[in-house]
mmCIF file of C-alpha atoms in Angstrom:
data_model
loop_
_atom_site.group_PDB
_atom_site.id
_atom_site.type_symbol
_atom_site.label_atom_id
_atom_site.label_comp_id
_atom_site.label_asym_id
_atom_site.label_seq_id
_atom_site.Cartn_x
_atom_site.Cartn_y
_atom_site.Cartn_z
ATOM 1 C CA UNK A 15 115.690 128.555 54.319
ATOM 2 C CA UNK A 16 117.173 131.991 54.579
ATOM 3 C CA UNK A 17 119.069 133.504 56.980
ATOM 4 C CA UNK A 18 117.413 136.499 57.610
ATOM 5 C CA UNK A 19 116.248 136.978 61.378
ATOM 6 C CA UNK A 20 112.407 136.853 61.762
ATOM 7 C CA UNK A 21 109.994 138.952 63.781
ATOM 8 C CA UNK A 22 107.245 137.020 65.253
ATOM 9 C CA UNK A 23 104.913 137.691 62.871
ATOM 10 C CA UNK A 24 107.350 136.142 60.471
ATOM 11 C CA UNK A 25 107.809 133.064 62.565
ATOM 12 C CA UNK A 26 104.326 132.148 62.718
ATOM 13 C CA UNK A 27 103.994 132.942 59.071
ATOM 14 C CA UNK A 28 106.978 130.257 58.483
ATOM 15 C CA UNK A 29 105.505 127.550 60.661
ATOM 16 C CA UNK A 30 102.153 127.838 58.532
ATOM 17 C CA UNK A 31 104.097 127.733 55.301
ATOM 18 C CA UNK A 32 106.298 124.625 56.492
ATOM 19 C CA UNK A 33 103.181 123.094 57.912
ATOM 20 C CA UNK A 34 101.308 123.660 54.302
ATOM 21 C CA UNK A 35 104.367 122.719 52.099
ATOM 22 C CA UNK A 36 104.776 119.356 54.056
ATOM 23 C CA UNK A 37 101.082 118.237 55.661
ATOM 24 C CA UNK A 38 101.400 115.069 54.724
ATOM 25 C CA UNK A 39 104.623 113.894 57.190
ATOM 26 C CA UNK A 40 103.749 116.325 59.655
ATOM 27 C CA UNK A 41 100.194 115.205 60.310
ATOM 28 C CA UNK A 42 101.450 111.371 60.635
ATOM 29 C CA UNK A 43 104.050 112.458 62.966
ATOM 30 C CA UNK A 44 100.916 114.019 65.454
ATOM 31 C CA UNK A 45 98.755 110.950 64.627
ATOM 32 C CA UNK A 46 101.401 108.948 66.104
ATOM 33 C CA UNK A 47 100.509 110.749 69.484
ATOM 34 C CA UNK A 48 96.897 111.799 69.274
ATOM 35 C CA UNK A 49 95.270 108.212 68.083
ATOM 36 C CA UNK A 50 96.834 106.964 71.363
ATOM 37 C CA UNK A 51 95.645 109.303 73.571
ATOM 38 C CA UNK A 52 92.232 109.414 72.205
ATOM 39 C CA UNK A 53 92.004 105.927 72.413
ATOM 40 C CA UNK A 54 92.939 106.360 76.438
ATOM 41 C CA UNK A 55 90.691 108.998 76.750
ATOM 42 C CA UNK A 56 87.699 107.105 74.904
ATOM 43 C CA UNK A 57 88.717 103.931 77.613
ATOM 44 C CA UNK A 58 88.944 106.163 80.511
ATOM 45 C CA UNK A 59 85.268 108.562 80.349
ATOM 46 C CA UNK A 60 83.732 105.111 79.309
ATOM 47 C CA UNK A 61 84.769 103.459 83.033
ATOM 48 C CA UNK A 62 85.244 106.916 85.104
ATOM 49 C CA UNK A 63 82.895 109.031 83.654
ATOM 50 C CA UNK A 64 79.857 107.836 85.514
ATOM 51 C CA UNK A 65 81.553 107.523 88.612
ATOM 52 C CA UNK A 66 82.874 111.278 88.255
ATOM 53 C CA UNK A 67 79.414 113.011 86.999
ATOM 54 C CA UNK A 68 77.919 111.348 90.273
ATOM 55 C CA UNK A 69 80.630 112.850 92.414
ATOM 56 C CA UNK A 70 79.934 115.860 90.950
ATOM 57 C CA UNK A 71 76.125 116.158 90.987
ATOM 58 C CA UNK A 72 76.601 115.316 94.749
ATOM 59 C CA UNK A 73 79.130 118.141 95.119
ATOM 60 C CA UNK A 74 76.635 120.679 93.751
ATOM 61 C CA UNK A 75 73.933 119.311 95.426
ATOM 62 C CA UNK A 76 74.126 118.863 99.147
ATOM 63 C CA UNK A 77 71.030 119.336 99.981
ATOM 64 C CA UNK A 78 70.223 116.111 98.892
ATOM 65 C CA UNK A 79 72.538 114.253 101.267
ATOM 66 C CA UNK A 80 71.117 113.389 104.771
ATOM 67 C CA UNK A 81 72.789 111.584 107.696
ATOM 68 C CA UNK A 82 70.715 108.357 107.275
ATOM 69 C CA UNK A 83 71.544 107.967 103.459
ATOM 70 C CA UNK A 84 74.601 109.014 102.273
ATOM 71 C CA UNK A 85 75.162 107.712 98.707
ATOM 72 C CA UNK A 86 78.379 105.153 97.922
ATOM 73 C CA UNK A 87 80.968 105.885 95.308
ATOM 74 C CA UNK A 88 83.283 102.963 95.938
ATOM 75 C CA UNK A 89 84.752 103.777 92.560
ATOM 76 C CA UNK A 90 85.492 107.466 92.638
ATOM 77 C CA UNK A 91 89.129 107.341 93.930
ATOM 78 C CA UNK A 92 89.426 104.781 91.085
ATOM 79 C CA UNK A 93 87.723 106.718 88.717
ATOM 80 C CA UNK A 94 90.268 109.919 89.673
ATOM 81 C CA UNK A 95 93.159 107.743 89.339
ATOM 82 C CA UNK A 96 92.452 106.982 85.946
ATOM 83 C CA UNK A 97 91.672 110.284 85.142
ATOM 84 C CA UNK A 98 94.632 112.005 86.487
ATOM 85 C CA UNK A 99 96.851 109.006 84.808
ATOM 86 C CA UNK A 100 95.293 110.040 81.289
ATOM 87 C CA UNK A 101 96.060 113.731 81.753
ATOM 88 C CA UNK A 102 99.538 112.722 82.711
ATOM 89 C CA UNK A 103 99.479 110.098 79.620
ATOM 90 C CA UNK A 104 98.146 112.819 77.434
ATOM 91 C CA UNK A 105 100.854 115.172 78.685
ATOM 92 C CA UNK A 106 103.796 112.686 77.573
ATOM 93 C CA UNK A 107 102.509 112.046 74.450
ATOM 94 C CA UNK A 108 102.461 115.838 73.589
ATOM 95 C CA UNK A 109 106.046 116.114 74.804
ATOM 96 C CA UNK A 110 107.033 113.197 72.708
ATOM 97 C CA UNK A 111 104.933 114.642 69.417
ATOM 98 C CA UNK A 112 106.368 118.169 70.042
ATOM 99 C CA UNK A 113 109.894 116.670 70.295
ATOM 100 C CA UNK A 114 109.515 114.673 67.145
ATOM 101 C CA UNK A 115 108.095 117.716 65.239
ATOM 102 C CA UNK A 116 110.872 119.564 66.590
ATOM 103 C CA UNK A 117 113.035 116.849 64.392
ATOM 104 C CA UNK A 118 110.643 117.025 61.625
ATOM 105 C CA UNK A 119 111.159 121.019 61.255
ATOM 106 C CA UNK A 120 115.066 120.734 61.786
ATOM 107 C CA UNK A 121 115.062 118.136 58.639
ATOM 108 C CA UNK A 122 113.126 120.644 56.610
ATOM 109 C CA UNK A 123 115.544 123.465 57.494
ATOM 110 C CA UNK A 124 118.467 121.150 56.090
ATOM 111 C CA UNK A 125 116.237 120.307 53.039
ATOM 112 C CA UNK A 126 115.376 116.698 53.933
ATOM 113 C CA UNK A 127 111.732 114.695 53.877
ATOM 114 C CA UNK A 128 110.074 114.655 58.008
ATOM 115 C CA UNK A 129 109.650 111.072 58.051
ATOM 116 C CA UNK A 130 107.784 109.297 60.706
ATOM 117 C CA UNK A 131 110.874 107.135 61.242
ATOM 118 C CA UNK A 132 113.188 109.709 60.764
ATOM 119 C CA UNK A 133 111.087 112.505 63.342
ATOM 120 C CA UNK A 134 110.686 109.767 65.884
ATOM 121 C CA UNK A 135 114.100 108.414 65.850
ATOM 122 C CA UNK A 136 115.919 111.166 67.739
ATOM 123 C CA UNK A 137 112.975 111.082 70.074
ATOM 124 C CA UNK A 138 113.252 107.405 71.390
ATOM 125 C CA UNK A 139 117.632 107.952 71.495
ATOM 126 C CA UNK A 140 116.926 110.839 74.288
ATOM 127 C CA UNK A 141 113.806 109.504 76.369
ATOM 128 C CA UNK A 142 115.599 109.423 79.616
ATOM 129 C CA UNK A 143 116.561 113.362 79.058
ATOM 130 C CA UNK A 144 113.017 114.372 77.663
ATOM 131 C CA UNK A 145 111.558 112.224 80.751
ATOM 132 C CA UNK A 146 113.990 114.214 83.330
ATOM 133 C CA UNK A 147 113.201 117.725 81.169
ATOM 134 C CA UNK A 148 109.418 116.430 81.742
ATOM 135 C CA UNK A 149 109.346 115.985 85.334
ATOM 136 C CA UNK A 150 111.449 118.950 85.954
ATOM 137 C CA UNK A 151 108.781 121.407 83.936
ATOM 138 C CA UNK A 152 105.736 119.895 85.870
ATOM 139 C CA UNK A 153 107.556 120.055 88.783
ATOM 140 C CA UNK A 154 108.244 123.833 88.049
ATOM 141 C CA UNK A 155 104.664 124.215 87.089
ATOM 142 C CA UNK A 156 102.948 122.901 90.409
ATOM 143 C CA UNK A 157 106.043 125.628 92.004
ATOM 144 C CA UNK A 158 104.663 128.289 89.986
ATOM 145 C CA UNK A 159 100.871 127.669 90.777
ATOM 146 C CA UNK A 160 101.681 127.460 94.273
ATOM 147 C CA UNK A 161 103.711 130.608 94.490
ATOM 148 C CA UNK A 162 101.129 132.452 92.405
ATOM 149 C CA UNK A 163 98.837 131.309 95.004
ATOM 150 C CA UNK A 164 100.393 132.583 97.936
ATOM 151 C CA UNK A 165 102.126 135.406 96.836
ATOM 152 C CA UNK A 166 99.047 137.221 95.157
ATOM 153 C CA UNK A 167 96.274 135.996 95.354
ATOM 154 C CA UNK A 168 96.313 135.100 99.592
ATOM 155 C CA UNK A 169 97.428 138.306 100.744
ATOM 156 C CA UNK A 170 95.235 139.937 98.146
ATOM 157 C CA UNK A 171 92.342 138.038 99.582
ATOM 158 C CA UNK A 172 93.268 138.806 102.971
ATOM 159 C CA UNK A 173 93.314 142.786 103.009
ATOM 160 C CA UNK A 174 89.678 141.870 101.340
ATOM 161 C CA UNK A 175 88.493 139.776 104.244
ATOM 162 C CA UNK A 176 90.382 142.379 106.422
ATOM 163 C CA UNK A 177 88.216 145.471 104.671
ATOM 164 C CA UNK A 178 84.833 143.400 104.586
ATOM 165 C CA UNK A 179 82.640 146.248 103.360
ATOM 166 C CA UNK A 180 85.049 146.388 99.936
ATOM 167 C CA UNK A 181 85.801 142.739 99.920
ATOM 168 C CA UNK A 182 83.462 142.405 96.235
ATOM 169 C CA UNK A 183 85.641 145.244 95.268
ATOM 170 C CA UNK A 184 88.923 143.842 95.463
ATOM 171 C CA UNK A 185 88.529 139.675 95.415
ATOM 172 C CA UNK A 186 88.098 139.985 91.791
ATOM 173 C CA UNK A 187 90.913 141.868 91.370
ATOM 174 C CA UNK A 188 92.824 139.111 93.131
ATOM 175 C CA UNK A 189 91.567 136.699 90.844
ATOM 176 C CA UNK A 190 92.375 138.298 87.783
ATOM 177 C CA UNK A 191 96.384 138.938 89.489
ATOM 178 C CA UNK A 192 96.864 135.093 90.541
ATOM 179 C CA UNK A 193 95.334 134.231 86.388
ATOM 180 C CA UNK A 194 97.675 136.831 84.777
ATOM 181 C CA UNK A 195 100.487 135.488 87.369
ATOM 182 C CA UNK A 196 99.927 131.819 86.461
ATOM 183 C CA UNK A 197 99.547 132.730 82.568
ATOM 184 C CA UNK A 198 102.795 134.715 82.749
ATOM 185 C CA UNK A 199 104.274 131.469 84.796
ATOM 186 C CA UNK A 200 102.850 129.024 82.019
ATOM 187 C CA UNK A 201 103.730 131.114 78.989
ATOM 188 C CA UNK A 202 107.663 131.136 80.312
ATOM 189 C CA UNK A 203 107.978 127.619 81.575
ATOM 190 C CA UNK A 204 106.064 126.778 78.178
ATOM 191 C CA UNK A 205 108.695 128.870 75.610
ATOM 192 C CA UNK A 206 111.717 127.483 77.986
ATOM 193 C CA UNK A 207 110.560 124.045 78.134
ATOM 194 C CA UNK A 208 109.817 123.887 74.493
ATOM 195 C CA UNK A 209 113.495 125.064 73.335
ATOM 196 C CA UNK A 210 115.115 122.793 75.651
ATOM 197 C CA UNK A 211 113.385 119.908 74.286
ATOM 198 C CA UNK A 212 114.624 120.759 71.369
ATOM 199 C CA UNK A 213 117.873 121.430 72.222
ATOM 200 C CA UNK A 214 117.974 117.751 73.664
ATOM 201 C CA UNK A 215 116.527 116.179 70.686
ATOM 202 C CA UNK A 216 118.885 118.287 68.266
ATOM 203 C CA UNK A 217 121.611 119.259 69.679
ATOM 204 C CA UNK A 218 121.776 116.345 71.769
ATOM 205 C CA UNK A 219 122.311 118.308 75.524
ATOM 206 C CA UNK A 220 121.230 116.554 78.412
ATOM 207 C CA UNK A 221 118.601 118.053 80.462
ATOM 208 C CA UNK A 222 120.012 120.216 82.792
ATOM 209 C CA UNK A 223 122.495 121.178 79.920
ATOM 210 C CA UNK A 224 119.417 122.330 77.714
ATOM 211 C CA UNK A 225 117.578 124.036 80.704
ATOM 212 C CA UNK A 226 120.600 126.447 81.305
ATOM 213 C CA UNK A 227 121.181 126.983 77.692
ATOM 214 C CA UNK A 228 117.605 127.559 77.260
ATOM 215 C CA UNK A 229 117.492 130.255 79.819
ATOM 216 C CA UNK A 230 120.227 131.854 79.277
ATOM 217 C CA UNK A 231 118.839 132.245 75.813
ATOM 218 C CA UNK A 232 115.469 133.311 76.572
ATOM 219 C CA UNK A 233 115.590 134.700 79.712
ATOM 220 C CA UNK A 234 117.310 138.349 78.727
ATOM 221 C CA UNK A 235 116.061 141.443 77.959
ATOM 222 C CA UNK A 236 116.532 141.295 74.386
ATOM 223 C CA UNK A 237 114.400 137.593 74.176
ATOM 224 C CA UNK A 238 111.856 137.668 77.042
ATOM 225 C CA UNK A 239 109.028 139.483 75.950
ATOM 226 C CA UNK A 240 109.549 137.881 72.433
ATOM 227 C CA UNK A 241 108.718 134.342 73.736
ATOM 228 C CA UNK A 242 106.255 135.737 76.312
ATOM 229 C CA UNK A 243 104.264 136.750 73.015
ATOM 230 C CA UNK A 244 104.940 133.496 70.838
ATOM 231 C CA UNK A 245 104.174 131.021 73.926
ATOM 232 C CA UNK A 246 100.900 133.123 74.276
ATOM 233 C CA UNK A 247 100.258 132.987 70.394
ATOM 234 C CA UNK A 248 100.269 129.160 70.688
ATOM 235 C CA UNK A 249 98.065 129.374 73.299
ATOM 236 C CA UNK A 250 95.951 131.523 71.934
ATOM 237 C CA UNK A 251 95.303 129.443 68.817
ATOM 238 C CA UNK A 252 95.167 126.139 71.065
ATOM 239 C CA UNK A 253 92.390 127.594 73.300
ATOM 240 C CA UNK A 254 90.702 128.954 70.297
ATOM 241 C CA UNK A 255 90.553 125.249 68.309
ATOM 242 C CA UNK A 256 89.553 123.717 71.830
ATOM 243 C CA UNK A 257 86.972 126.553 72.099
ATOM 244 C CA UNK A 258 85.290 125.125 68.727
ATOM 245 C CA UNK A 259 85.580 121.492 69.677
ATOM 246 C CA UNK A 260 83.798 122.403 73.418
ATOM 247 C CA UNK A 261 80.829 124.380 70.777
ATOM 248 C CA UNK A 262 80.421 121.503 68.864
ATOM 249 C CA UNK A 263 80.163 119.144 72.364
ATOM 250 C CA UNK A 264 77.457 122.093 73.648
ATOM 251 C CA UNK A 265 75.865 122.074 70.599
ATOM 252 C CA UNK A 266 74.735 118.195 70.899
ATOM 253 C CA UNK A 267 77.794 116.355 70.160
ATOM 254 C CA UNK A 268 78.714 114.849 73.803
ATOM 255 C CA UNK A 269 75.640 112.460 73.214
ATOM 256 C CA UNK A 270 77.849 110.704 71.052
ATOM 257 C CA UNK A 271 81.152 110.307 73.105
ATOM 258 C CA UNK A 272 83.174 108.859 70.012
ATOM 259 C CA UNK A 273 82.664 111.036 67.453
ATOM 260 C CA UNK A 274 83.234 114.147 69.939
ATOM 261 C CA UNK A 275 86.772 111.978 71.190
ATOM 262 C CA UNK A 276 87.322 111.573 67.594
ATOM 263 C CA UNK A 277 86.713 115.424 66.722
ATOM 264 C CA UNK A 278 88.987 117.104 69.806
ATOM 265 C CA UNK A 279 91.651 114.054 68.110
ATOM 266 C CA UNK A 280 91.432 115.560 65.000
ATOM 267 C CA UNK A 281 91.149 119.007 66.314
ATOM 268 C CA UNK A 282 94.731 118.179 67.934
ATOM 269 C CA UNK A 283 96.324 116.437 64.904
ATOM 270 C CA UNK A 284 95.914 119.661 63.201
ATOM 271 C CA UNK A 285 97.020 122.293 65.952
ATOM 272 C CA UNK A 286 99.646 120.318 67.317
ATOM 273 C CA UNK A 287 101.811 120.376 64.277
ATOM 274 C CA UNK A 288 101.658 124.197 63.799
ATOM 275 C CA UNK A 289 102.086 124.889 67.029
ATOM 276 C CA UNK A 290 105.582 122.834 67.471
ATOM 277 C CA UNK A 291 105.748 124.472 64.172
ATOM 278 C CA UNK A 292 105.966 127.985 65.883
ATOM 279 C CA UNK A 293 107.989 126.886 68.366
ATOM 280 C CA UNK A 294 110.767 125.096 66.391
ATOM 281 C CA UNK A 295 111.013 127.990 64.075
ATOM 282 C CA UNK A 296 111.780 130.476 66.990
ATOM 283 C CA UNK A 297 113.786 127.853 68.536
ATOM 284 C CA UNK A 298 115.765 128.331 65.754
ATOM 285 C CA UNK A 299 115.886 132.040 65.363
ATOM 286 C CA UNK A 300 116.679 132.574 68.898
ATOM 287 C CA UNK A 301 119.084 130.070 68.946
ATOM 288 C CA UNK A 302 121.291 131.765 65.445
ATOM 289 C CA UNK A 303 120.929 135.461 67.181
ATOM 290 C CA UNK A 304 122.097 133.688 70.301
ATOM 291 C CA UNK A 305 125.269 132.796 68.465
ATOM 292 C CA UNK A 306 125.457 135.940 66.718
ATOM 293 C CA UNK A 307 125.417 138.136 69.327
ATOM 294 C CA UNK A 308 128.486 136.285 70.700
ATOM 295 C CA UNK A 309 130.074 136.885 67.851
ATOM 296 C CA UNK A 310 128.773 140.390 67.656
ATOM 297 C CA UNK A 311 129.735 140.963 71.290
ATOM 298 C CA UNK A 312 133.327 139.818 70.902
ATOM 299 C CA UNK A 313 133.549 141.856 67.427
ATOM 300 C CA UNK A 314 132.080 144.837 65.837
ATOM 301 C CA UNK A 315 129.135 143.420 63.646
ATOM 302 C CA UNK A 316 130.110 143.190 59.261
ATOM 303 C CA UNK A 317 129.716 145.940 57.079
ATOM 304 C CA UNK A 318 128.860 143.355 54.746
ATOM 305 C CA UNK A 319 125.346 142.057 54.106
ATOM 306 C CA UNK A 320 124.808 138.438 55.058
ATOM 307 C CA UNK A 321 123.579 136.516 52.113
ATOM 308 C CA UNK A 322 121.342 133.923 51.809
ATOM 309 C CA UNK A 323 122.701 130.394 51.626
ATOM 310 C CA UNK A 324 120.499 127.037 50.504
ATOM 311 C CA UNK A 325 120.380 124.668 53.345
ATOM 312 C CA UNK A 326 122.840 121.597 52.891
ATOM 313 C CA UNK A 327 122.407 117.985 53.911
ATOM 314 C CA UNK A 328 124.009 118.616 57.673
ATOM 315 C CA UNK A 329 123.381 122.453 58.086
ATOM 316 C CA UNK A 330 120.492 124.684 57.402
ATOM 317 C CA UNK A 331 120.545 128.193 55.461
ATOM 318 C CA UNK A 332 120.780 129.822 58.617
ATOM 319 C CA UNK A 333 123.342 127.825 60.233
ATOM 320 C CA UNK A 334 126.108 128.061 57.112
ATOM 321 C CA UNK A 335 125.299 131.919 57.080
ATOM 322 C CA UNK A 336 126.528 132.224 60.899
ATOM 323 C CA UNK A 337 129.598 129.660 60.306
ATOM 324 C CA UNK A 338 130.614 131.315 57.175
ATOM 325 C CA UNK A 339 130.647 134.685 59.067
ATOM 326 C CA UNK A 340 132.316 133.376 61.958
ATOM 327 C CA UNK A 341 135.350 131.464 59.958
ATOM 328 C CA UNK A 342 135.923 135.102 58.309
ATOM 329 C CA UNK A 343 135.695 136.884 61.443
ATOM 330 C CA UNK A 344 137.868 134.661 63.981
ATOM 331 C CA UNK A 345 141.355 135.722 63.547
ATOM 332 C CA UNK A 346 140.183 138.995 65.277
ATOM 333 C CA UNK A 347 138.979 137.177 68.350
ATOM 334 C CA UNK A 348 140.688 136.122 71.503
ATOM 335 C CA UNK A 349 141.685 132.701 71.381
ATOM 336 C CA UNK A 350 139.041 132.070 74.409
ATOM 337 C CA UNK A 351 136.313 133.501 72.832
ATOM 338 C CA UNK A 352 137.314 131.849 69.493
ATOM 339 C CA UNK A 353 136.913 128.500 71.112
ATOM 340 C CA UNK A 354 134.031 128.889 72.769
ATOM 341 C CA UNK A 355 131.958 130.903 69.833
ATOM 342 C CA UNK A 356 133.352 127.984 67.359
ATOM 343 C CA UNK A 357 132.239 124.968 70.117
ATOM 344 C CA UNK A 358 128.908 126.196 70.477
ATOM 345 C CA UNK A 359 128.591 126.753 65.991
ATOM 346 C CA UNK A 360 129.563 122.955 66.440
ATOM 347 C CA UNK A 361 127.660 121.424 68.607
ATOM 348 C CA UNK A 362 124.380 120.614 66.843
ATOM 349 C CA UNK A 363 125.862 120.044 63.757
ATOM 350 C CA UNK A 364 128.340 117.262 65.411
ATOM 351 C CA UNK A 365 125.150 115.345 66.425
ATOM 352 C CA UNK A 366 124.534 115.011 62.435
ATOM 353 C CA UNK A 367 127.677 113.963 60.469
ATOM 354 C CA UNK A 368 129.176 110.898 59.862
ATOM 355 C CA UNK A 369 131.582 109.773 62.736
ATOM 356 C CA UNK A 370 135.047 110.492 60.747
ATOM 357 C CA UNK A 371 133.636 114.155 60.629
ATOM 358 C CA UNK A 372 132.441 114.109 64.529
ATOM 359 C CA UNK A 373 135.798 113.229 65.580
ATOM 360 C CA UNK A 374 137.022 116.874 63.781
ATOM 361 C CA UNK A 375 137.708 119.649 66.032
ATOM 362 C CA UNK A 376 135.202 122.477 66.320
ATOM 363 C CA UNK A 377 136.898 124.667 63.711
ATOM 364 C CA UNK A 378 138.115 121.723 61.267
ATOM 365 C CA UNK A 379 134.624 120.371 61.695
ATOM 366 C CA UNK A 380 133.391 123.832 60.721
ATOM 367 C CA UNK A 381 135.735 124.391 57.909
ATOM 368 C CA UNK A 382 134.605 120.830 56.078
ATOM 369 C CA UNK A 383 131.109 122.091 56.881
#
């Protein structure tokens, strides 16, 4: 890979090249998550579905409830449960398959095959991490919601109430606020998230470790608006692939619950992977400017134009571009600064190299590299 840094347009463009070049390996690793969860899925609408489109029909229809006969859905809170536990199964297995992608890109970037084996086994070494990451970003999501809720769209609704004669005036306008506030919410939690999943899967941080690194990375005024736009992007093509699958399920297709299970799991083997894709690839631009504008920061930036390196079995193009620049650079640096700048070049590559190079210092470590 080279070591240029990449606008967004470029990023996306990478992920669809890397996602072309290797289809094969990167459609297995997404399989290994979207078979099971169709398969749950498939389970669940067979055994709650019934129970739910009663529930429903009831909901829309009052009318048709009286005193004397009120109709029994013994199963519903059943049927809920399972629902809800599928979402939240569905949810996992995208964190997992995002993670292992994740893996799958880094390989690529140090010019190695994304095998299954290879993607996943990272994955499985940091569960308890991903699961605390996990439960913190859903627990920062319902947060979010909430807080959109009350701080726009409540008082917003209120002053409507308050001014009846202009309340159809304004309580769209308070709908729109609370969905651009809760897109905002979910497009930031989504780009943090993301990179700190990473982080934990390749550089091996623990999860509060990777949340703070995360933000401080993303969370500036140079980065911000930069994920804002590539978390959206993914969404964007995510709702528009779900928008064709929810066509085809219009157009006839829900008759047969199967094939449209098996079509939104095909659907999501394919957008999955370029969408971690996208995410991986800025994970790992923002992560080298990250670095470089430490360096940058502590020294004026080279004269001297970076070249491009070939990636190498522990590093990628990127990464031996930013060392190489730092180990010419450092005897101009404070020896603070020098430590901390050559600790943090280290870090992900010490999670990759053979234990007699692990147990190098940061700048030996680098130097070998």
């Amino acid at each position: 890979m080279e070591s240029r840094p990449l606008d967004l347009a470029g990023v996306f463009d990478r992920a669809a090249s890397l996602c072309i070049r290797n289809a094969a390996p990167l459609l297995g690793v997404a399989a290994v998550a979207t078979v099971p969860v169709a398969i749950v899925q498939y389970v669940v609408d067979l055994r709650a579905g019934p129970q739910l489109d009663a529930a429903l029909r009831q909901m829309e229809n009052p009318q048709s409830l009286s005193a004397t006969h009120l109709p029994s859905l013994p199963h519903a809170p059943e049927a809920l449960g399972l629902t809800i536990g599928s979402l939240l199964f569905g949810y996992l297995m995208l964190a997992f398959a995002t993670a292992a992608l994740g893996a799958g890109v880094a390989r690529i970037y140090q010019g190695a095959r994304p095998g299954l084996r290879a993607c996943y086994a990272p994955v499985l070494a940091r569960l308890p991490s991903i699961a605390g990451l996990l439960l913190s970003a859903l627990a920062a999501l319902i947060v979010s919601y909430v807080a959109a809720f009350v701080v726009v769209a409540i008082p917003v609704a209120s002053v409507a109430l308050a001014l009846s004669n202009s309340a159809a005036t304004i309580l769209p306008f308070a709908v729109t606020a609370m969905l651009l506030a809760m897109s905002f919410a979910l497009a930031l939690l989504g780009a943090v998230a993301g990179c700190a999943l990473f982080a934990i899967v390749i550089e091996g941080d623990s999860a509060p470790a990777a949340l703070r690194v995360s933000v401080r990375r993303i969370c500036n005024r140079r980065q911000l608006g930069r994920a804002l736009v590539c978390a959206m992007g993914i969404g964007g093509v995510t709702l528009a692939v779900s928008a064709l699958v929810d066509l085809a399920a219009v157009g006839g297709l829900s008759r047969w619950p199967l094939a449209s299970i098996a079509l939104d799991a095909a659907a999501r083997t394919v957008v999955v992977p370029f969408a971690a894709a996208v995410l991986a690839v800025y994970y790992f631009d923002v992560r080298a400017r990250d670095a470089r504008t430490s360096l940058d920061d502590a020294l004026p930036a080279s004269s001297e134009p970076t070249p491009d390196y070939a990636p190498t079995r522990y590093l990628s193009g990127e990464e031996r571009a930013l060392i190489a620049d730092f180990l010419e650079r450092r005897e101009r640096l404070t020896p603070q600064r020098r430590g901390a700048i050559a600790a943090r070049l280290a870090a992900p590559a010490r999670q990759r190299v053979p234990q007699e190079l692990a147990r190098l210092d940061d700048e030996s470590l680098l130097e070998r590299l």
